[in-house]
């Protein structure tokens, strides 16, 4: 698909380039904030799985909005991949499943805990739906694990979730730590996608809970037959957010304007090797 056809097919992709966001996902966090006001009073924020950095851009712009020259907030961004530098964002290239990453984050905050942790983490999609849902769930639980190490009581956690068949298991896990859990679908997230976001407010770990990096899912013997019942069966509210009369992310809009280059091309894009092999006619030789 050519650059300009993607601009036409995906209005948020186009708008992100026009407005200077590194990725269209910026609109998802902005729309979540419109609904839940998650940025209010935040002094320390962590963006887990941050590359290429549009959520960090949103945090940087919004948390330091009214502070004049002095920065009122500290933002730490973590990703497995290298990210181009971003103003007012401390970057850690690391794995969110590692305790050493939690320690690095806390040391960036001089030993203090974060008020807000966001995670738009996504593993490489395999195309096998059950597998993708499972891996996404594992990544969300890893994000929850590291969050229990770095979030202050009363803090907020926002994370991407796939609304697959075992989603109630994830809600149950989140409800152990947060009394308020809402599943929300920003307007900029395609209706055709099972992606949504959990907004978990008022972090209240169980009494005597000691944060660990052990995956809580692995400690449960859960199967689809073993359905949750009674107080373990959790139903969380589902809300749509963003201007519902605004652009529909599944629609195609005709744009007269010429296409725009990406704001931040990937560093070490995995397809570079394929392109250079193609230029050397490698694929013609092997077929
Ligand atoms: N929110 C980002 C933005 O707005 O620019 C986009 C995030 S992208 C959809 C998902 C990211 O998750 C990828 O950059 C990937 O490297 C990262 N990721 C996946 N697993 C991770 C892990 N275990 N630790 C750190 N980052 C991870």
PDB file of C-alpha atoms and ligand atoms in Angstrom:
ATOM      1  CA  UNK A   1       0.000   0.000   0.000  1.00  0.00           C
ATOM      2  CA  UNK A   2       1.421   3.405  -0.997  1.00  0.00           C
ATOM      3  CA  UNK A   3       1.991   6.164   1.516  1.00  0.00           C
ATOM      4  CA  UNK A   4      -0.892   8.298   0.260  1.00  0.00           C
ATOM      5  CA  UNK A   5      -3.435   5.443   0.226  1.00  0.00           C
ATOM      6  CA  UNK A   6      -2.661   4.764   3.884  1.00  0.00           C
ATOM      7  CA  UNK A   7      -3.185   8.477   4.587  1.00  0.00           C
ATOM      8  CA  UNK A   8      -6.644   8.224   2.997  1.00  0.00           C
ATOM      9  CA  UNK A   9      -7.610   4.907   4.537  1.00  0.00           C
ATOM     10  CA  UNK A  10      -6.575   5.826   8.058  1.00  0.00           C
ATOM     11  CA  UNK A  11      -7.521   9.330   9.116  1.00  0.00           C
ATOM     12  CA  UNK A  12      -5.786   9.115  12.508  1.00  0.00           C
ATOM     13  CA  UNK A  13      -2.534   8.040  10.821  1.00  0.00           C
ATOM     14  CA  UNK A  14      -2.784  11.181   8.669  1.00  0.00           C
ATOM     15  CA  UNK A  15      -3.756  13.458  11.577  1.00  0.00           C
ATOM     16  CA  UNK A  16      -0.851  12.156  13.686  1.00  0.00           C
ATOM     17  CA  UNK A  17       1.613  13.240  11.021  1.00  0.00           C
ATOM     18  CA  UNK A  18      -0.087  16.623  10.620  1.00  0.00           C
ATOM     19  CA  UNK A  19      -0.074  17.290  14.350  1.00  0.00           C
ATOM     20  CA  UNK A  20       3.463  16.020  15.003  1.00  0.00           C
ATOM     21  CA  UNK A  21       2.720  12.769  16.877  1.00  0.00           C
ATOM     22  CA  UNK A  22       5.099   9.877  16.221  1.00  0.00           C
ATOM     23  CA  UNK A  23       2.220   7.385  15.988  1.00  0.00           C
ATOM     24  CA  UNK A  24      -1.580   7.429  15.626  1.00  0.00           C
ATOM     25  CA  UNK A  25      -1.851   5.826  19.092  1.00  0.00           C
ATOM     26  CA  UNK A  26      -1.347   9.322  20.573  1.00  0.00           C
ATOM     27  CA  UNK A  27      -5.068   9.945  19.975  1.00  0.00           C
ATOM     28  CA  UNK A  28      -6.011   6.902  22.043  1.00  0.00           C
ATOM     29  CA  UNK A  29      -4.280   8.266  25.150  1.00  0.00           C
ATOM     30  CA  UNK A  30      -5.636  11.773  24.530  1.00  0.00           C
ATOM     31  CA  UNK A  31      -9.181  10.412  24.234  1.00  0.00           C
ATOM     32  CA  UNK A  32      -8.777   8.258  27.348  1.00  0.00           C
ATOM     33  CA  UNK A  33      -7.680  11.363  29.228  1.00  0.00           C
ATOM     34  CA  UNK A  34     -10.687  13.348  27.915  1.00  0.00           C
ATOM     35  CA  UNK A  35     -12.927  10.787  29.576  1.00  0.00           C
ATOM     36  CA  UNK A  36     -11.000  10.005  32.787  1.00  0.00           C
ATOM     37  CA  UNK A  37      -8.800  13.042  33.417  1.00  0.00           C
ATOM     38  CA  UNK A  38      -5.908  10.740  34.276  1.00  0.00           C
ATOM     39  CA  UNK A  39      -3.217  13.437  33.943  1.00  0.00           C
ATOM     40  CA  UNK A  40      -4.510  15.642  36.748  1.00  0.00           C
ATOM     41  CA  UNK A  41      -1.969  16.180  39.534  1.00  0.00           C
ATOM     42  CA  UNK A  42       0.542  13.691  38.080  1.00  0.00           C
ATOM     43  CA  UNK A  43       4.173  14.459  38.960  1.00  0.00           C
ATOM     44  CA  UNK A  44       5.784  11.157  38.017  1.00  0.00           C
ATOM     45  CA  UNK A  45       4.599   9.091  35.059  1.00  0.00           C
ATOM     46  CA  UNK A  46       5.885   5.914  33.422  1.00  0.00           C
ATOM     47  CA  UNK A  47       5.241   4.918  29.822  1.00  0.00           C
ATOM     48  CA  UNK A  48       5.787   1.153  29.504  1.00  0.00           C
ATOM     49  CA  UNK A  49       6.363  -0.224  25.979  1.00  0.00           C
ATOM     50  CA  UNK A  50       6.779   3.305  24.720  1.00  0.00           C
ATOM     51  CA  UNK A  51       8.454   3.129  21.279  1.00  0.00           C
ATOM     52  CA  UNK A  52       8.256   4.998  18.960  1.00  0.00           C
ATOM     53  CA  UNK A  53       7.069   7.425  21.643  1.00  0.00           C
ATOM     54  CA  UNK A  54       3.727   9.051  20.855  1.00  0.00           C
ATOM     55  CA  UNK A  55       2.293   8.318  24.324  1.00  0.00           C
ATOM     56  CA  UNK A  56       5.437   9.811  25.875  1.00  0.00           C
ATOM     57  CA  UNK A  57       4.930  12.879  23.675  1.00  0.00           C
ATOM     58  CA  UNK A  58       1.347  13.167  24.966  1.00  0.00           C
ATOM     59  CA  UNK A  59       2.545  12.842  28.573  1.00  0.00           C
ATOM     60  CA  UNK A  60       5.320  15.376  28.086  1.00  0.00           C
ATOM     61  CA  UNK A  61       2.990  17.946  26.494  1.00  0.00           C
ATOM     62  CA  UNK A  62       0.140  17.518  28.965  1.00  0.00           C
ATOM     63  CA  UNK A  63       1.921  17.028  32.272  1.00  0.00           C
ATOM     64  CA  UNK A  64       4.104  20.086  31.849  1.00  0.00           C
ATOM     65  CA  UNK A  65       1.410  22.256  30.248  1.00  0.00           C
ATOM     66  CA  UNK A  66       1.065  24.945  32.880  1.00  0.00           C
ATOM     67  CA  UNK A  67       4.491  24.803  34.456  1.00  0.00           C
ATOM     68  CA  UNK A  68       6.254  27.581  32.513  1.00  0.00           C
ATOM     69  CA  UNK A  69      10.000  26.984  32.268  1.00  0.00           C
ATOM     70  CA  UNK A  70      10.400  24.704  35.284  1.00  0.00           C
ATOM     71  CA  UNK A  71       9.294  21.124  34.610  1.00  0.00           C
ATOM     72  CA  UNK A  72       6.625  20.049  37.065  1.00  0.00           C
ATOM     73  CA  UNK A  73       6.652  16.379  36.087  1.00  0.00           C
ATOM     74  CA  UNK A  74       9.122  13.592  35.432  1.00  0.00           C
ATOM     75  CA  UNK A  75       8.391  11.050  32.701  1.00  0.00           C
ATOM     76  CA  UNK A  76      10.200   7.746  32.214  1.00  0.00           C
ATOM     77  CA  UNK A  77       9.710   5.727  29.017  1.00  0.00           C
ATOM     78  CA  UNK A  78      10.671   2.046  28.725  1.00  0.00           C
ATOM     79  CA  UNK A  79      10.872  -0.151  25.647  1.00  0.00           C
ATOM     80  CA  UNK A  80      12.804  -3.155  24.394  1.00  0.00           C
ATOM     81  CA  UNK A  81      13.636  -1.131  21.301  1.00  0.00           C
ATOM     82  CA  UNK A  82      15.773   1.991  21.025  1.00  0.00           C
ATOM     83  CA  UNK A  83      13.729   5.167  20.762  1.00  0.00           C
ATOM     84  CA  UNK A  84      14.782   8.486  19.229  1.00  0.00           C
ATOM     85  CA  UNK A  85      15.270  11.077  22.012  1.00  0.00           C
ATOM     86  CA  UNK A  86      12.241  13.017  23.247  1.00  0.00           C
ATOM     87  CA  UNK A  87      12.345  16.298  25.104  1.00  0.00           C
ATOM     88  CA  UNK A  88      11.679  15.972  28.859  1.00  0.00           C
ATOM     89  CA  UNK A  89      11.444  12.172  28.731  1.00  0.00           C
ATOM     90  CA  UNK A  90      14.009   9.880  30.402  1.00  0.00           C
ATOM     91  CA  UNK A  91      14.447   6.736  28.356  1.00  0.00           C
ATOM     92  CA  UNK A  92      15.282   3.216  29.476  1.00  0.00           C
ATOM     93  CA  UNK A  93      15.901   0.535  26.879  1.00  0.00           C
ATOM     94  CA  UNK A  94      14.743  -2.508  28.821  1.00  0.00           C
ATOM     95  CA  UNK A  95      12.276  -5.325  29.341  1.00  0.00           C
ATOM     96  CA  UNK A  96       9.202  -4.682  31.485  1.00  0.00           C
ATOM     97  CA  UNK A  97       9.286  -8.275  32.762  1.00  0.00           C
ATOM     98  CA  UNK A  98      12.609  -7.695  34.558  1.00  0.00           C
ATOM     99  CA  UNK A  99      12.916  -6.539  38.153  1.00  0.00           C
ATOM    100  CA  UNK A 100      16.046  -4.576  37.158  1.00  0.00           C
ATOM    101  CA  UNK A 101      13.828  -2.388  34.953  1.00  0.00           C
ATOM    102  CA  UNK A 102      11.573  -1.594  37.933  1.00  0.00           C
ATOM    103  CA  UNK A 103      14.676  -0.638  39.946  1.00  0.00           C
ATOM    104  CA  UNK A 104      15.951   1.616  37.155  1.00  0.00           C
ATOM    105  CA  UNK A 105      12.579   3.398  36.964  1.00  0.00           C
ATOM    106  CA  UNK A 106      12.499   4.046  40.700  1.00  0.00           C
ATOM    107  CA  UNK A 107      16.050   5.353  40.650  1.00  0.00           C
ATOM    108  CA  UNK A 108      15.050   7.834  37.912  1.00  0.00           C
ATOM    109  CA  UNK A 109      12.436   9.118  40.401  1.00  0.00           C
ATOM    110  CA  UNK A 110      15.055   9.328  43.204  1.00  0.00           C
ATOM    111  CA  UNK A 111      13.392   6.505  45.111  1.00  0.00           C
ATOM    112  CA  UNK A 112       9.830   7.863  44.811  1.00  0.00           C
ATOM    113  CA  UNK A 113       6.907   5.986  43.247  1.00  0.00           C
ATOM    114  CA  UNK A 114       4.956   6.955  40.126  1.00  0.00           C
ATOM    115  CA  UNK A 115       1.452   8.483  40.147  1.00  0.00           C
ATOM    116  CA  UNK A 116       0.564   7.161  36.707  1.00  0.00           C
ATOM    117  CA  UNK A 117       1.702   4.109  34.712  1.00  0.00           C
ATOM    118  CA  UNK A 118       0.532   3.633  31.131  1.00  0.00           C
ATOM    119  CA  UNK A 119       1.210   0.656  28.884  1.00  0.00           C
ATOM    120  CA  UNK A 120       0.364   0.352  25.206  1.00  0.00           C
ATOM    121  CA  UNK A 121       2.452  -2.806  24.957  1.00  0.00           C
ATOM    122  CA  UNK A 122       1.943  -5.178  22.087  1.00  0.00           C
ATOM    123  CA  UNK A 123       3.895  -8.299  21.234  1.00  0.00           C
ATOM    124  CA  UNK A 124       4.684  -9.105  17.589  1.00  0.00           C
ATOM    125  CA  UNK A 125       1.382 -10.345  16.185  1.00  0.00           C
ATOM    126  CA  UNK A 126       1.470 -13.943  14.878  1.00  0.00           C
ATOM    127  CA  UNK A 127      -1.917 -13.865  13.114  1.00  0.00           C
ATOM    128  CA  UNK A 128      -3.048 -16.847  15.225  1.00  0.00           C
ATOM    129  CA  UNK A 129      -5.812 -15.186  17.229  1.00  0.00           C
ATOM    130  CA  UNK A 130      -5.715 -17.447  20.297  1.00  0.00           C
ATOM    131  CA  UNK A 131      -1.938 -17.141  20.481  1.00  0.00           C
ATOM    132  CA  UNK A 132      -2.013 -13.347  20.039  1.00  0.00           C
ATOM    133  CA  UNK A 133      -4.660 -12.974  22.752  1.00  0.00           C
ATOM    134  CA  UNK A 134      -2.659 -15.169  25.105  1.00  0.00           C
ATOM    135  CA  UNK A 135       0.601 -13.291  24.560  1.00  0.00           C
ATOM    136  CA  UNK A 136      -1.147  -9.922  24.909  1.00  0.00           C
ATOM    137  CA  UNK A 137      -2.673 -11.122  28.205  1.00  0.00           C
ATOM    138  CA  UNK A 138       0.779 -12.182  29.438  1.00  0.00           C
ATOM    139  CA  UNK A 139       2.209  -8.780  28.524  1.00  0.00           C
ATOM    140  CA  UNK A 140      -0.632  -7.023  30.360  1.00  0.00           C
ATOM    141  CA  UNK A 141       0.046  -9.153  33.451  1.00  0.00           C
ATOM    142  CA  UNK A 142       3.750  -8.334  33.208  1.00  0.00           C
ATOM    143  CA  UNK A 143       2.812  -4.656  33.029  1.00  0.00           C
ATOM    144  CA  UNK A 144       0.609  -5.137  36.109  1.00  0.00           C
ATOM    145  CA  UNK A 145       3.474  -6.894  37.900  1.00  0.00           C
ATOM    146  CA  UNK A 146       5.994  -4.157  37.290  1.00  0.00           C
ATOM    147  CA  UNK A 147       3.304  -1.578  38.118  1.00  0.00           C
ATOM    148  CA  UNK A 148       2.856  -3.072  41.587  1.00  0.00           C
ATOM    149  CA  UNK A 149       6.562  -2.342  42.096  1.00  0.00           C
ATOM    150  CA  UNK A 150       6.512   1.266  40.910  1.00  0.00           C
ATOM    151  CA  UNK A 151       3.031   2.777  41.453  1.00  0.00           C
ATOM    152  CA  UNK A 152       2.087   4.755  44.564  1.00  0.00           C
ATOM    153  CA  UNK A 153      -1.090   3.923  46.521  1.00  0.00           C
ATOM    154  CA  UNK A 154      -4.005   5.783  44.935  1.00  0.00           C
ATOM    155  CA  UNK A 155      -2.220   5.835  41.548  1.00  0.00           C
ATOM    156  CA  UNK A 156      -3.613   5.046  38.106  1.00  0.00           C
ATOM    157  CA  UNK A 157      -2.704   2.290  35.651  1.00  0.00           C
ATOM    158  CA  UNK A 158      -3.841   2.318  32.020  1.00  0.00           C
ATOM    159  CA  UNK A 159      -3.104  -0.601  29.700  1.00  0.00           C
ATOM    160  CA  UNK A 160      -4.014  -2.089  26.375  1.00  0.00           C
ATOM    161  CA  UNK A 161      -6.171  -5.216  26.616  1.00  0.00           C
ATOM    162  CA  UNK A 162      -7.626  -7.595  24.025  1.00  0.00           C
ATOM    163  CA  UNK A 163     -11.274  -8.335  24.757  1.00  0.00           C
ATOM    164  CA  UNK A 164     -10.903 -12.047  24.043  1.00  0.00           C
ATOM    165  CA  UNK A 165     -12.738 -14.941  25.608  1.00  0.00           C
ATOM    166  CA  UNK A 166     -10.667 -14.969  28.816  1.00  0.00           C
ATOM    167  CA  UNK A 167     -10.884 -11.251  29.463  1.00  0.00           C
ATOM    168  CA  UNK A 168     -12.797 -11.736  32.739  1.00  0.00           C
ATOM    169  CA  UNK A 169      -9.745 -13.510  34.145  1.00  0.00           C
ATOM    170  CA  UNK A 170      -7.714 -10.378  33.491  1.00  0.00           C
ATOM    171  CA  UNK A 171     -10.394  -8.140  35.013  1.00  0.00           C
ATOM    172  CA  UNK A 172     -10.342 -10.338  38.118  1.00  0.00           C
ATOM    173  CA  UNK A 173      -6.563  -9.978  38.395  1.00  0.00           C
ATOM    174  CA  UNK A 174      -6.771  -6.203  38.023  1.00  0.00           C
ATOM    175  CA  UNK A 175      -9.593  -5.914  40.564  1.00  0.00           C
ATOM    176  CA  UNK A 176      -7.312  -7.444  43.200  1.00  0.00           C
ATOM    177  CA  UNK A 177      -5.243  -4.255  43.043  1.00  0.00           C
ATOM    178  CA  UNK A 178      -7.650  -1.572  41.848  1.00  0.00           C
ATOM    179  CA  UNK A 179     -11.194  -0.997  43.170  1.00  0.00           C
ATOM    180  CA  UNK A 180     -12.086   0.943  39.993  1.00  0.00           C
ATOM    181  CA  UNK A 181     -11.486  -0.867  36.717  1.00  0.00           C
ATOM    182  CA  UNK A 182     -13.123   0.343  33.503  1.00  0.00           C
ATOM    183  CA  UNK A 183     -12.692  -1.027  30.021  1.00  0.00           C
ATOM    184  CA  UNK A 184     -12.676   1.758  27.485  1.00  0.00           C
ATOM    185  CA  UNK A 185     -12.630   1.979  23.713  1.00  0.00           C
ATOM    186  CA  UNK A 186     -11.284   5.272  22.324  1.00  0.00           C
ATOM    187  CA  UNK A 187     -12.814   6.506  19.083  1.00  0.00           C
ATOM    188  CA  UNK A 188      -9.410   6.272  17.389  1.00  0.00           C
ATOM    189  CA  UNK A 189      -9.138   2.538  18.147  1.00  0.00           C
ATOM    190  CA  UNK A 190     -10.694   0.630  15.254  1.00  0.00           C
ATOM    191  CA  UNK A 191     -14.085  -0.901  16.001  1.00  0.00           C
ATOM    192  CA  UNK A 192     -12.980  -3.876  13.955  1.00  0.00           C
ATOM    193  CA  UNK A 193     -10.161  -4.554  16.449  1.00  0.00           C
ATOM    194  CA  UNK A 194     -10.594  -6.394  19.774  1.00  0.00           C
ATOM    195  CA  UNK A 195      -8.179  -3.865  21.281  1.00  0.00           C
ATOM    196  CA  UNK A 196      -9.450  -1.787  24.202  1.00  0.00           C
ATOM    197  CA  UNK A 197      -7.864  -0.166  27.252  1.00  0.00           C
ATOM    198  CA  UNK A 198      -8.325  -0.805  30.944  1.00  0.00           C
ATOM    199  CA  UNK A 199      -8.307   2.281  33.138  1.00  0.00           C
ATOM    200  CA  UNK A 200      -7.513   1.105  36.674  1.00  0.00           C
ATOM    201  CA  UNK A 201      -7.832   3.767  39.364  1.00  0.00           C
ATOM    202  CA  UNK A 202      -6.993   4.134  43.045  1.00  0.00           C
ATOM    203  CA  UNK A 203      -4.217   1.547  43.406  1.00  0.00           C
ATOM    204  CA  UNK A 204      -4.892  -0.341  46.626  1.00  0.00           C
ATOM    205  CA  UNK A 205      -2.695  -3.430  46.965  1.00  0.00           C
ATOM    206  CA  UNK A 206      -4.017  -6.184  49.243  1.00  0.00           C
ATOM    207  CA  UNK A 207      -2.932  -5.836  52.876  1.00  0.00           C
ATOM    208  CA  UNK A 208       0.608  -7.180  53.383  1.00  0.00           C
ATOM    209  CA  UNK A 209       1.083  -7.581  49.625  1.00  0.00           C
ATOM    210  CA  UNK A 210       4.763  -7.658  48.673  1.00  0.00           C
ATOM    211  CA  UNK A 211       5.368  -6.750  45.014  1.00  0.00           C
ATOM    212  CA  UNK A 212       7.059  -9.521  43.051  1.00  0.00           C
ATOM    213  CA  UNK A 213       7.759 -10.107  39.386  1.00  0.00           C
ATOM    214  CA  UNK A 214       6.151 -13.579  39.419  1.00  0.00           C
ATOM    215  CA  UNK A 215       3.389 -13.937  36.862  1.00  0.00           C
ATOM    216  CA  UNK A 216       0.141 -14.285  38.848  1.00  0.00           C
ATOM    217  CA  UNK A 217      -1.560 -16.047  35.946  1.00  0.00           C
ATOM    218  CA  UNK A 218       0.819 -18.972  36.196  1.00  0.00           C
ATOM    219  CA  UNK A 219      -0.121 -19.560  39.818  1.00  0.00           C
ATOM    220  CA  UNK A 220      -3.767 -20.183  38.962  1.00  0.00           C
ATOM    221  CA  UNK A 221      -5.223 -23.404  37.654  1.00  0.00           C
ATOM    222  CA  UNK A 222      -7.683 -21.792  35.287  1.00  0.00           C
ATOM    223  CA  UNK A 223      -9.453 -23.363  32.351  1.00  0.00           C
ATOM    224  CA  UNK A 224     -12.496 -22.289  30.327  1.00  0.00           C
ATOM    225  CA  UNK A 225     -14.518 -24.990  32.178  1.00  0.00           C
ATOM    226  CA  UNK A 226     -13.422 -23.556  35.503  1.00  0.00           C
ATOM    227  CA  UNK A 227     -15.452 -20.347  35.073  1.00  0.00           C
ATOM    228  CA  UNK A 228     -15.372 -17.638  37.720  1.00  0.00           C
ATOM    229  CA  UNK A 229     -18.444 -17.486  39.867  1.00  0.00           C
ATOM    230  CA  UNK A 230     -19.674 -15.653  42.967  1.00  0.00           C
ATOM    231  CA  UNK A 231     -17.487 -12.742  44.017  1.00  0.00           C
ATOM    232  CA  UNK A 232     -14.705 -13.901  41.661  1.00  0.00           C
ATOM    233  CA  UNK A 233     -16.900 -13.200  38.652  1.00  0.00           C
ATOM    234  CA  UNK A 234     -16.112  -9.605  37.838  1.00  0.00           C
ATOM    235  CA  UNK A 235     -18.057  -7.380  35.480  1.00  0.00           C
ATOM    236  CA  UNK A 236     -16.401  -4.077  34.662  1.00  0.00           C
ATOM    237  CA  UNK A 237     -18.088  -1.066  33.031  1.00  0.00           C
ATOM    238  CA  UNK A 238     -17.388  -0.528  29.337  1.00  0.00           C
ATOM    239  CA  UNK A 239     -17.301   3.027  27.963  1.00  0.00           C
ATOM    240  CA  UNK A 240     -16.604   4.590  24.589  1.00  0.00           C
ATOM    241  CA  UNK A 241     -14.507   7.761  24.687  1.00  0.00           C
ATOM    242  CA  UNK A 242     -13.380  10.532  22.349  1.00  0.00           C
ATOM    243  CA  UNK A 243     -15.794  12.686  20.313  1.00  0.00           C
ATOM    244  CA  UNK A 244     -18.228  10.072  18.999  1.00  0.00           C
ATOM    245  CA  UNK A 245     -19.233  12.344  16.145  1.00  0.00           C
ATOM    246  CA  UNK A 246     -15.554  12.735  15.173  1.00  0.00           C
ATOM    247  CA  UNK A 247     -13.561  10.714  12.628  1.00  0.00           C
ATOM    248  CA  UNK A 248     -14.338   7.000  12.462  1.00  0.00           C
ATOM    249  CA  UNK A 249     -11.057   5.050  12.438  1.00  0.00           C
ATOM    250  CA  UNK A 250     -12.566   2.293  10.256  1.00  0.00           C
ATOM    251  CA  UNK A 251     -13.676   4.719   7.522  1.00  0.00           C
ATOM    252  CA  UNK A 252     -11.831   5.868   4.401  1.00  0.00           C
ATOM    253  CA  UNK A 253     -11.735   9.638   3.904  1.00  0.00           C
ATOM    254  CA  UNK A 254     -10.783  11.256   0.631  1.00  0.00           C
ATOM    255  CA  UNK A 255      -7.927  13.701   1.143  1.00  0.00           C
ATOM    256  CA  UNK A 256      -6.904  16.152  -1.537  1.00  0.00           C
ATOM    257  CA  UNK A 257      -3.578  16.855   0.146  1.00  0.00           C
ATOM    258  CA  UNK A 258      -0.352  15.050  -0.724  1.00  0.00           C
ATOM    259  CA  UNK A 259       0.956  12.344   1.568  1.00  0.00           C
ATOM    260  CA  UNK A 260       3.310  13.127   4.461  1.00  0.00           C
ATOM    261  CA  UNK A 261       6.513  11.378   5.454  1.00  0.00           C
ATOM    262  CA  UNK A 262       6.575   9.628   8.844  1.00  0.00           C
ATOM    263  CA  UNK A 263       7.587  12.022  11.601  1.00  0.00           C
ATOM    264  CA  UNK A 264      10.077   9.623  13.132  1.00  0.00           C
ATOM    265  CA  UNK A 265      11.252   6.814  10.834  1.00  0.00           C
ATOM    266  CA  UNK A 266      12.145   3.630  12.723  1.00  0.00           C
ATOM    267  CA  UNK A 267      15.728   3.175  13.917  1.00  0.00           C
ATOM    268  CA  UNK A 268      17.000  -0.241  12.729  1.00  0.00           C
ATOM    269  CA  UNK A 269      13.709  -1.202  11.025  1.00  0.00           C
ATOM    270  CA  UNK A 270      13.509  -5.000  10.705  1.00  0.00           C
ATOM    271  CA  UNK A 271      12.550  -4.697   7.001  1.00  0.00           C
ATOM    272  CA  UNK A 272      15.857  -2.994   6.011  1.00  0.00           C
ATOM    273  CA  UNK A 273      17.535  -6.362   5.333  1.00  0.00           C
ATOM    274  CA  UNK A 274      14.611  -7.443   3.111  1.00  0.00           C
ATOM    275  CA  UNK A 275      14.769  -4.200   1.112  1.00  0.00           C
ATOM    276  CA  UNK A 276      18.506  -4.478   0.543  1.00  0.00           C
ATOM    277  CA  UNK A 277      18.139  -8.145  -0.536  1.00  0.00           C
ATOM    278  CA  UNK A 278      15.374  -7.098  -2.925  1.00  0.00           C
ATOM    279  CA  UNK A 279      17.595  -4.383  -4.399  1.00  0.00           C
ATOM    280  CA  UNK A 280      20.263  -7.031  -5.031  1.00  0.00           C
ATOM    281  CA  UNK A 281      17.659  -9.202  -6.840  1.00  0.00           C
ATOM    282  CA  UNK A 282      18.097 -11.880  -4.165  1.00  0.00           C
ATOM    283  CA  UNK A 283      14.460 -13.014  -4.313  1.00  0.00           C
ATOM    284  CA  UNK A 284      14.476 -13.410  -8.122  1.00  0.00           C
ATOM    285  CA  UNK A 285      17.520 -15.662  -7.831  1.00  0.00           C
ATOM    286  CA  UNK A 286      15.976 -17.996  -5.228  1.00  0.00           C
ATOM    287  CA  UNK A 287      12.501 -18.320  -6.865  1.00  0.00           C
TER     288      UNK A 287
HETATM  289  N1  LIG B   1       2.574   3.610  22.778  1.00  0.00           N
HETATM  290  C1  LIG B   1       3.577   3.591  21.711  1.00  0.00           C
HETATM  291  C2  LIG B   1       3.474   4.919  20.981  1.00  0.00           C
HETATM  292  O1  LIG B   1       2.465   5.589  21.169  1.00  0.00           O
HETATM  293  O2  LIG B   1       4.398   5.283  20.249  1.00  0.00           O
HETATM  294  C3  LIG B   1       3.399   2.412  20.790  1.00  0.00           C
HETATM  295  C4  LIG B   1       3.745   1.112  21.444  1.00  0.00           C
HETATM  296  S1  LIG B   1       3.914  -0.218  20.318  1.00  0.00           S
HETATM  297  C5  LIG B   1       2.236  -0.522  19.881  1.00  0.00           C
HETATM  298  C6  LIG B   1       4.253  -1.594  21.351  1.00  0.00           C
HETATM  299  C7  LIG B   1       5.665  -1.624  21.929  1.00  0.00           C
HETATM  300  O3  LIG B   1       5.708  -2.640  22.940  1.00  0.00           O
HETATM  301  C8  LIG B   1       6.773  -1.995  20.943  1.00  0.00           C
HETATM  302  O4  LIG B   1       7.615  -0.889  20.753  1.00  0.00           O
HETATM  303  C9  LIG B   1       7.516  -3.155  21.648  1.00  0.00           C
HETATM  304  O5  LIG B   1       8.923  -3.076  21.528  1.00  0.00           O
HETATM  305  C10 LIG B   1       7.087  -2.963  23.082  1.00  0.00           C
HETATM  306  N2  LIG B   1       7.257  -4.159  23.927  1.00  0.00           N
HETATM  307  C11 LIG B   1       6.739  -5.399  23.715  1.00  0.00           C
HETATM  308  N3  LIG B   1       7.138  -6.235  24.698  1.00  0.00           N
HETATM  309  C12 LIG B   1       7.921  -5.504  25.562  1.00  0.00           C
HETATM  310  C13 LIG B   1       8.627  -5.809  26.766  1.00  0.00           C
HETATM  311  N4  LIG B   1       8.615  -7.042  27.295  1.00  0.00           N
HETATM  312  N5  LIG B   1       9.330  -4.826  27.384  1.00  0.00           N
HETATM  313  C14 LIG B   1       9.367  -3.579  26.843  1.00  0.00           C
HETATM  314  N6  LIG B   1       8.711  -3.228  25.701  1.00  0.00           N
HETATM  315  C15 LIG B   1       8.004  -4.185  25.067  1.00  0.00           C
END
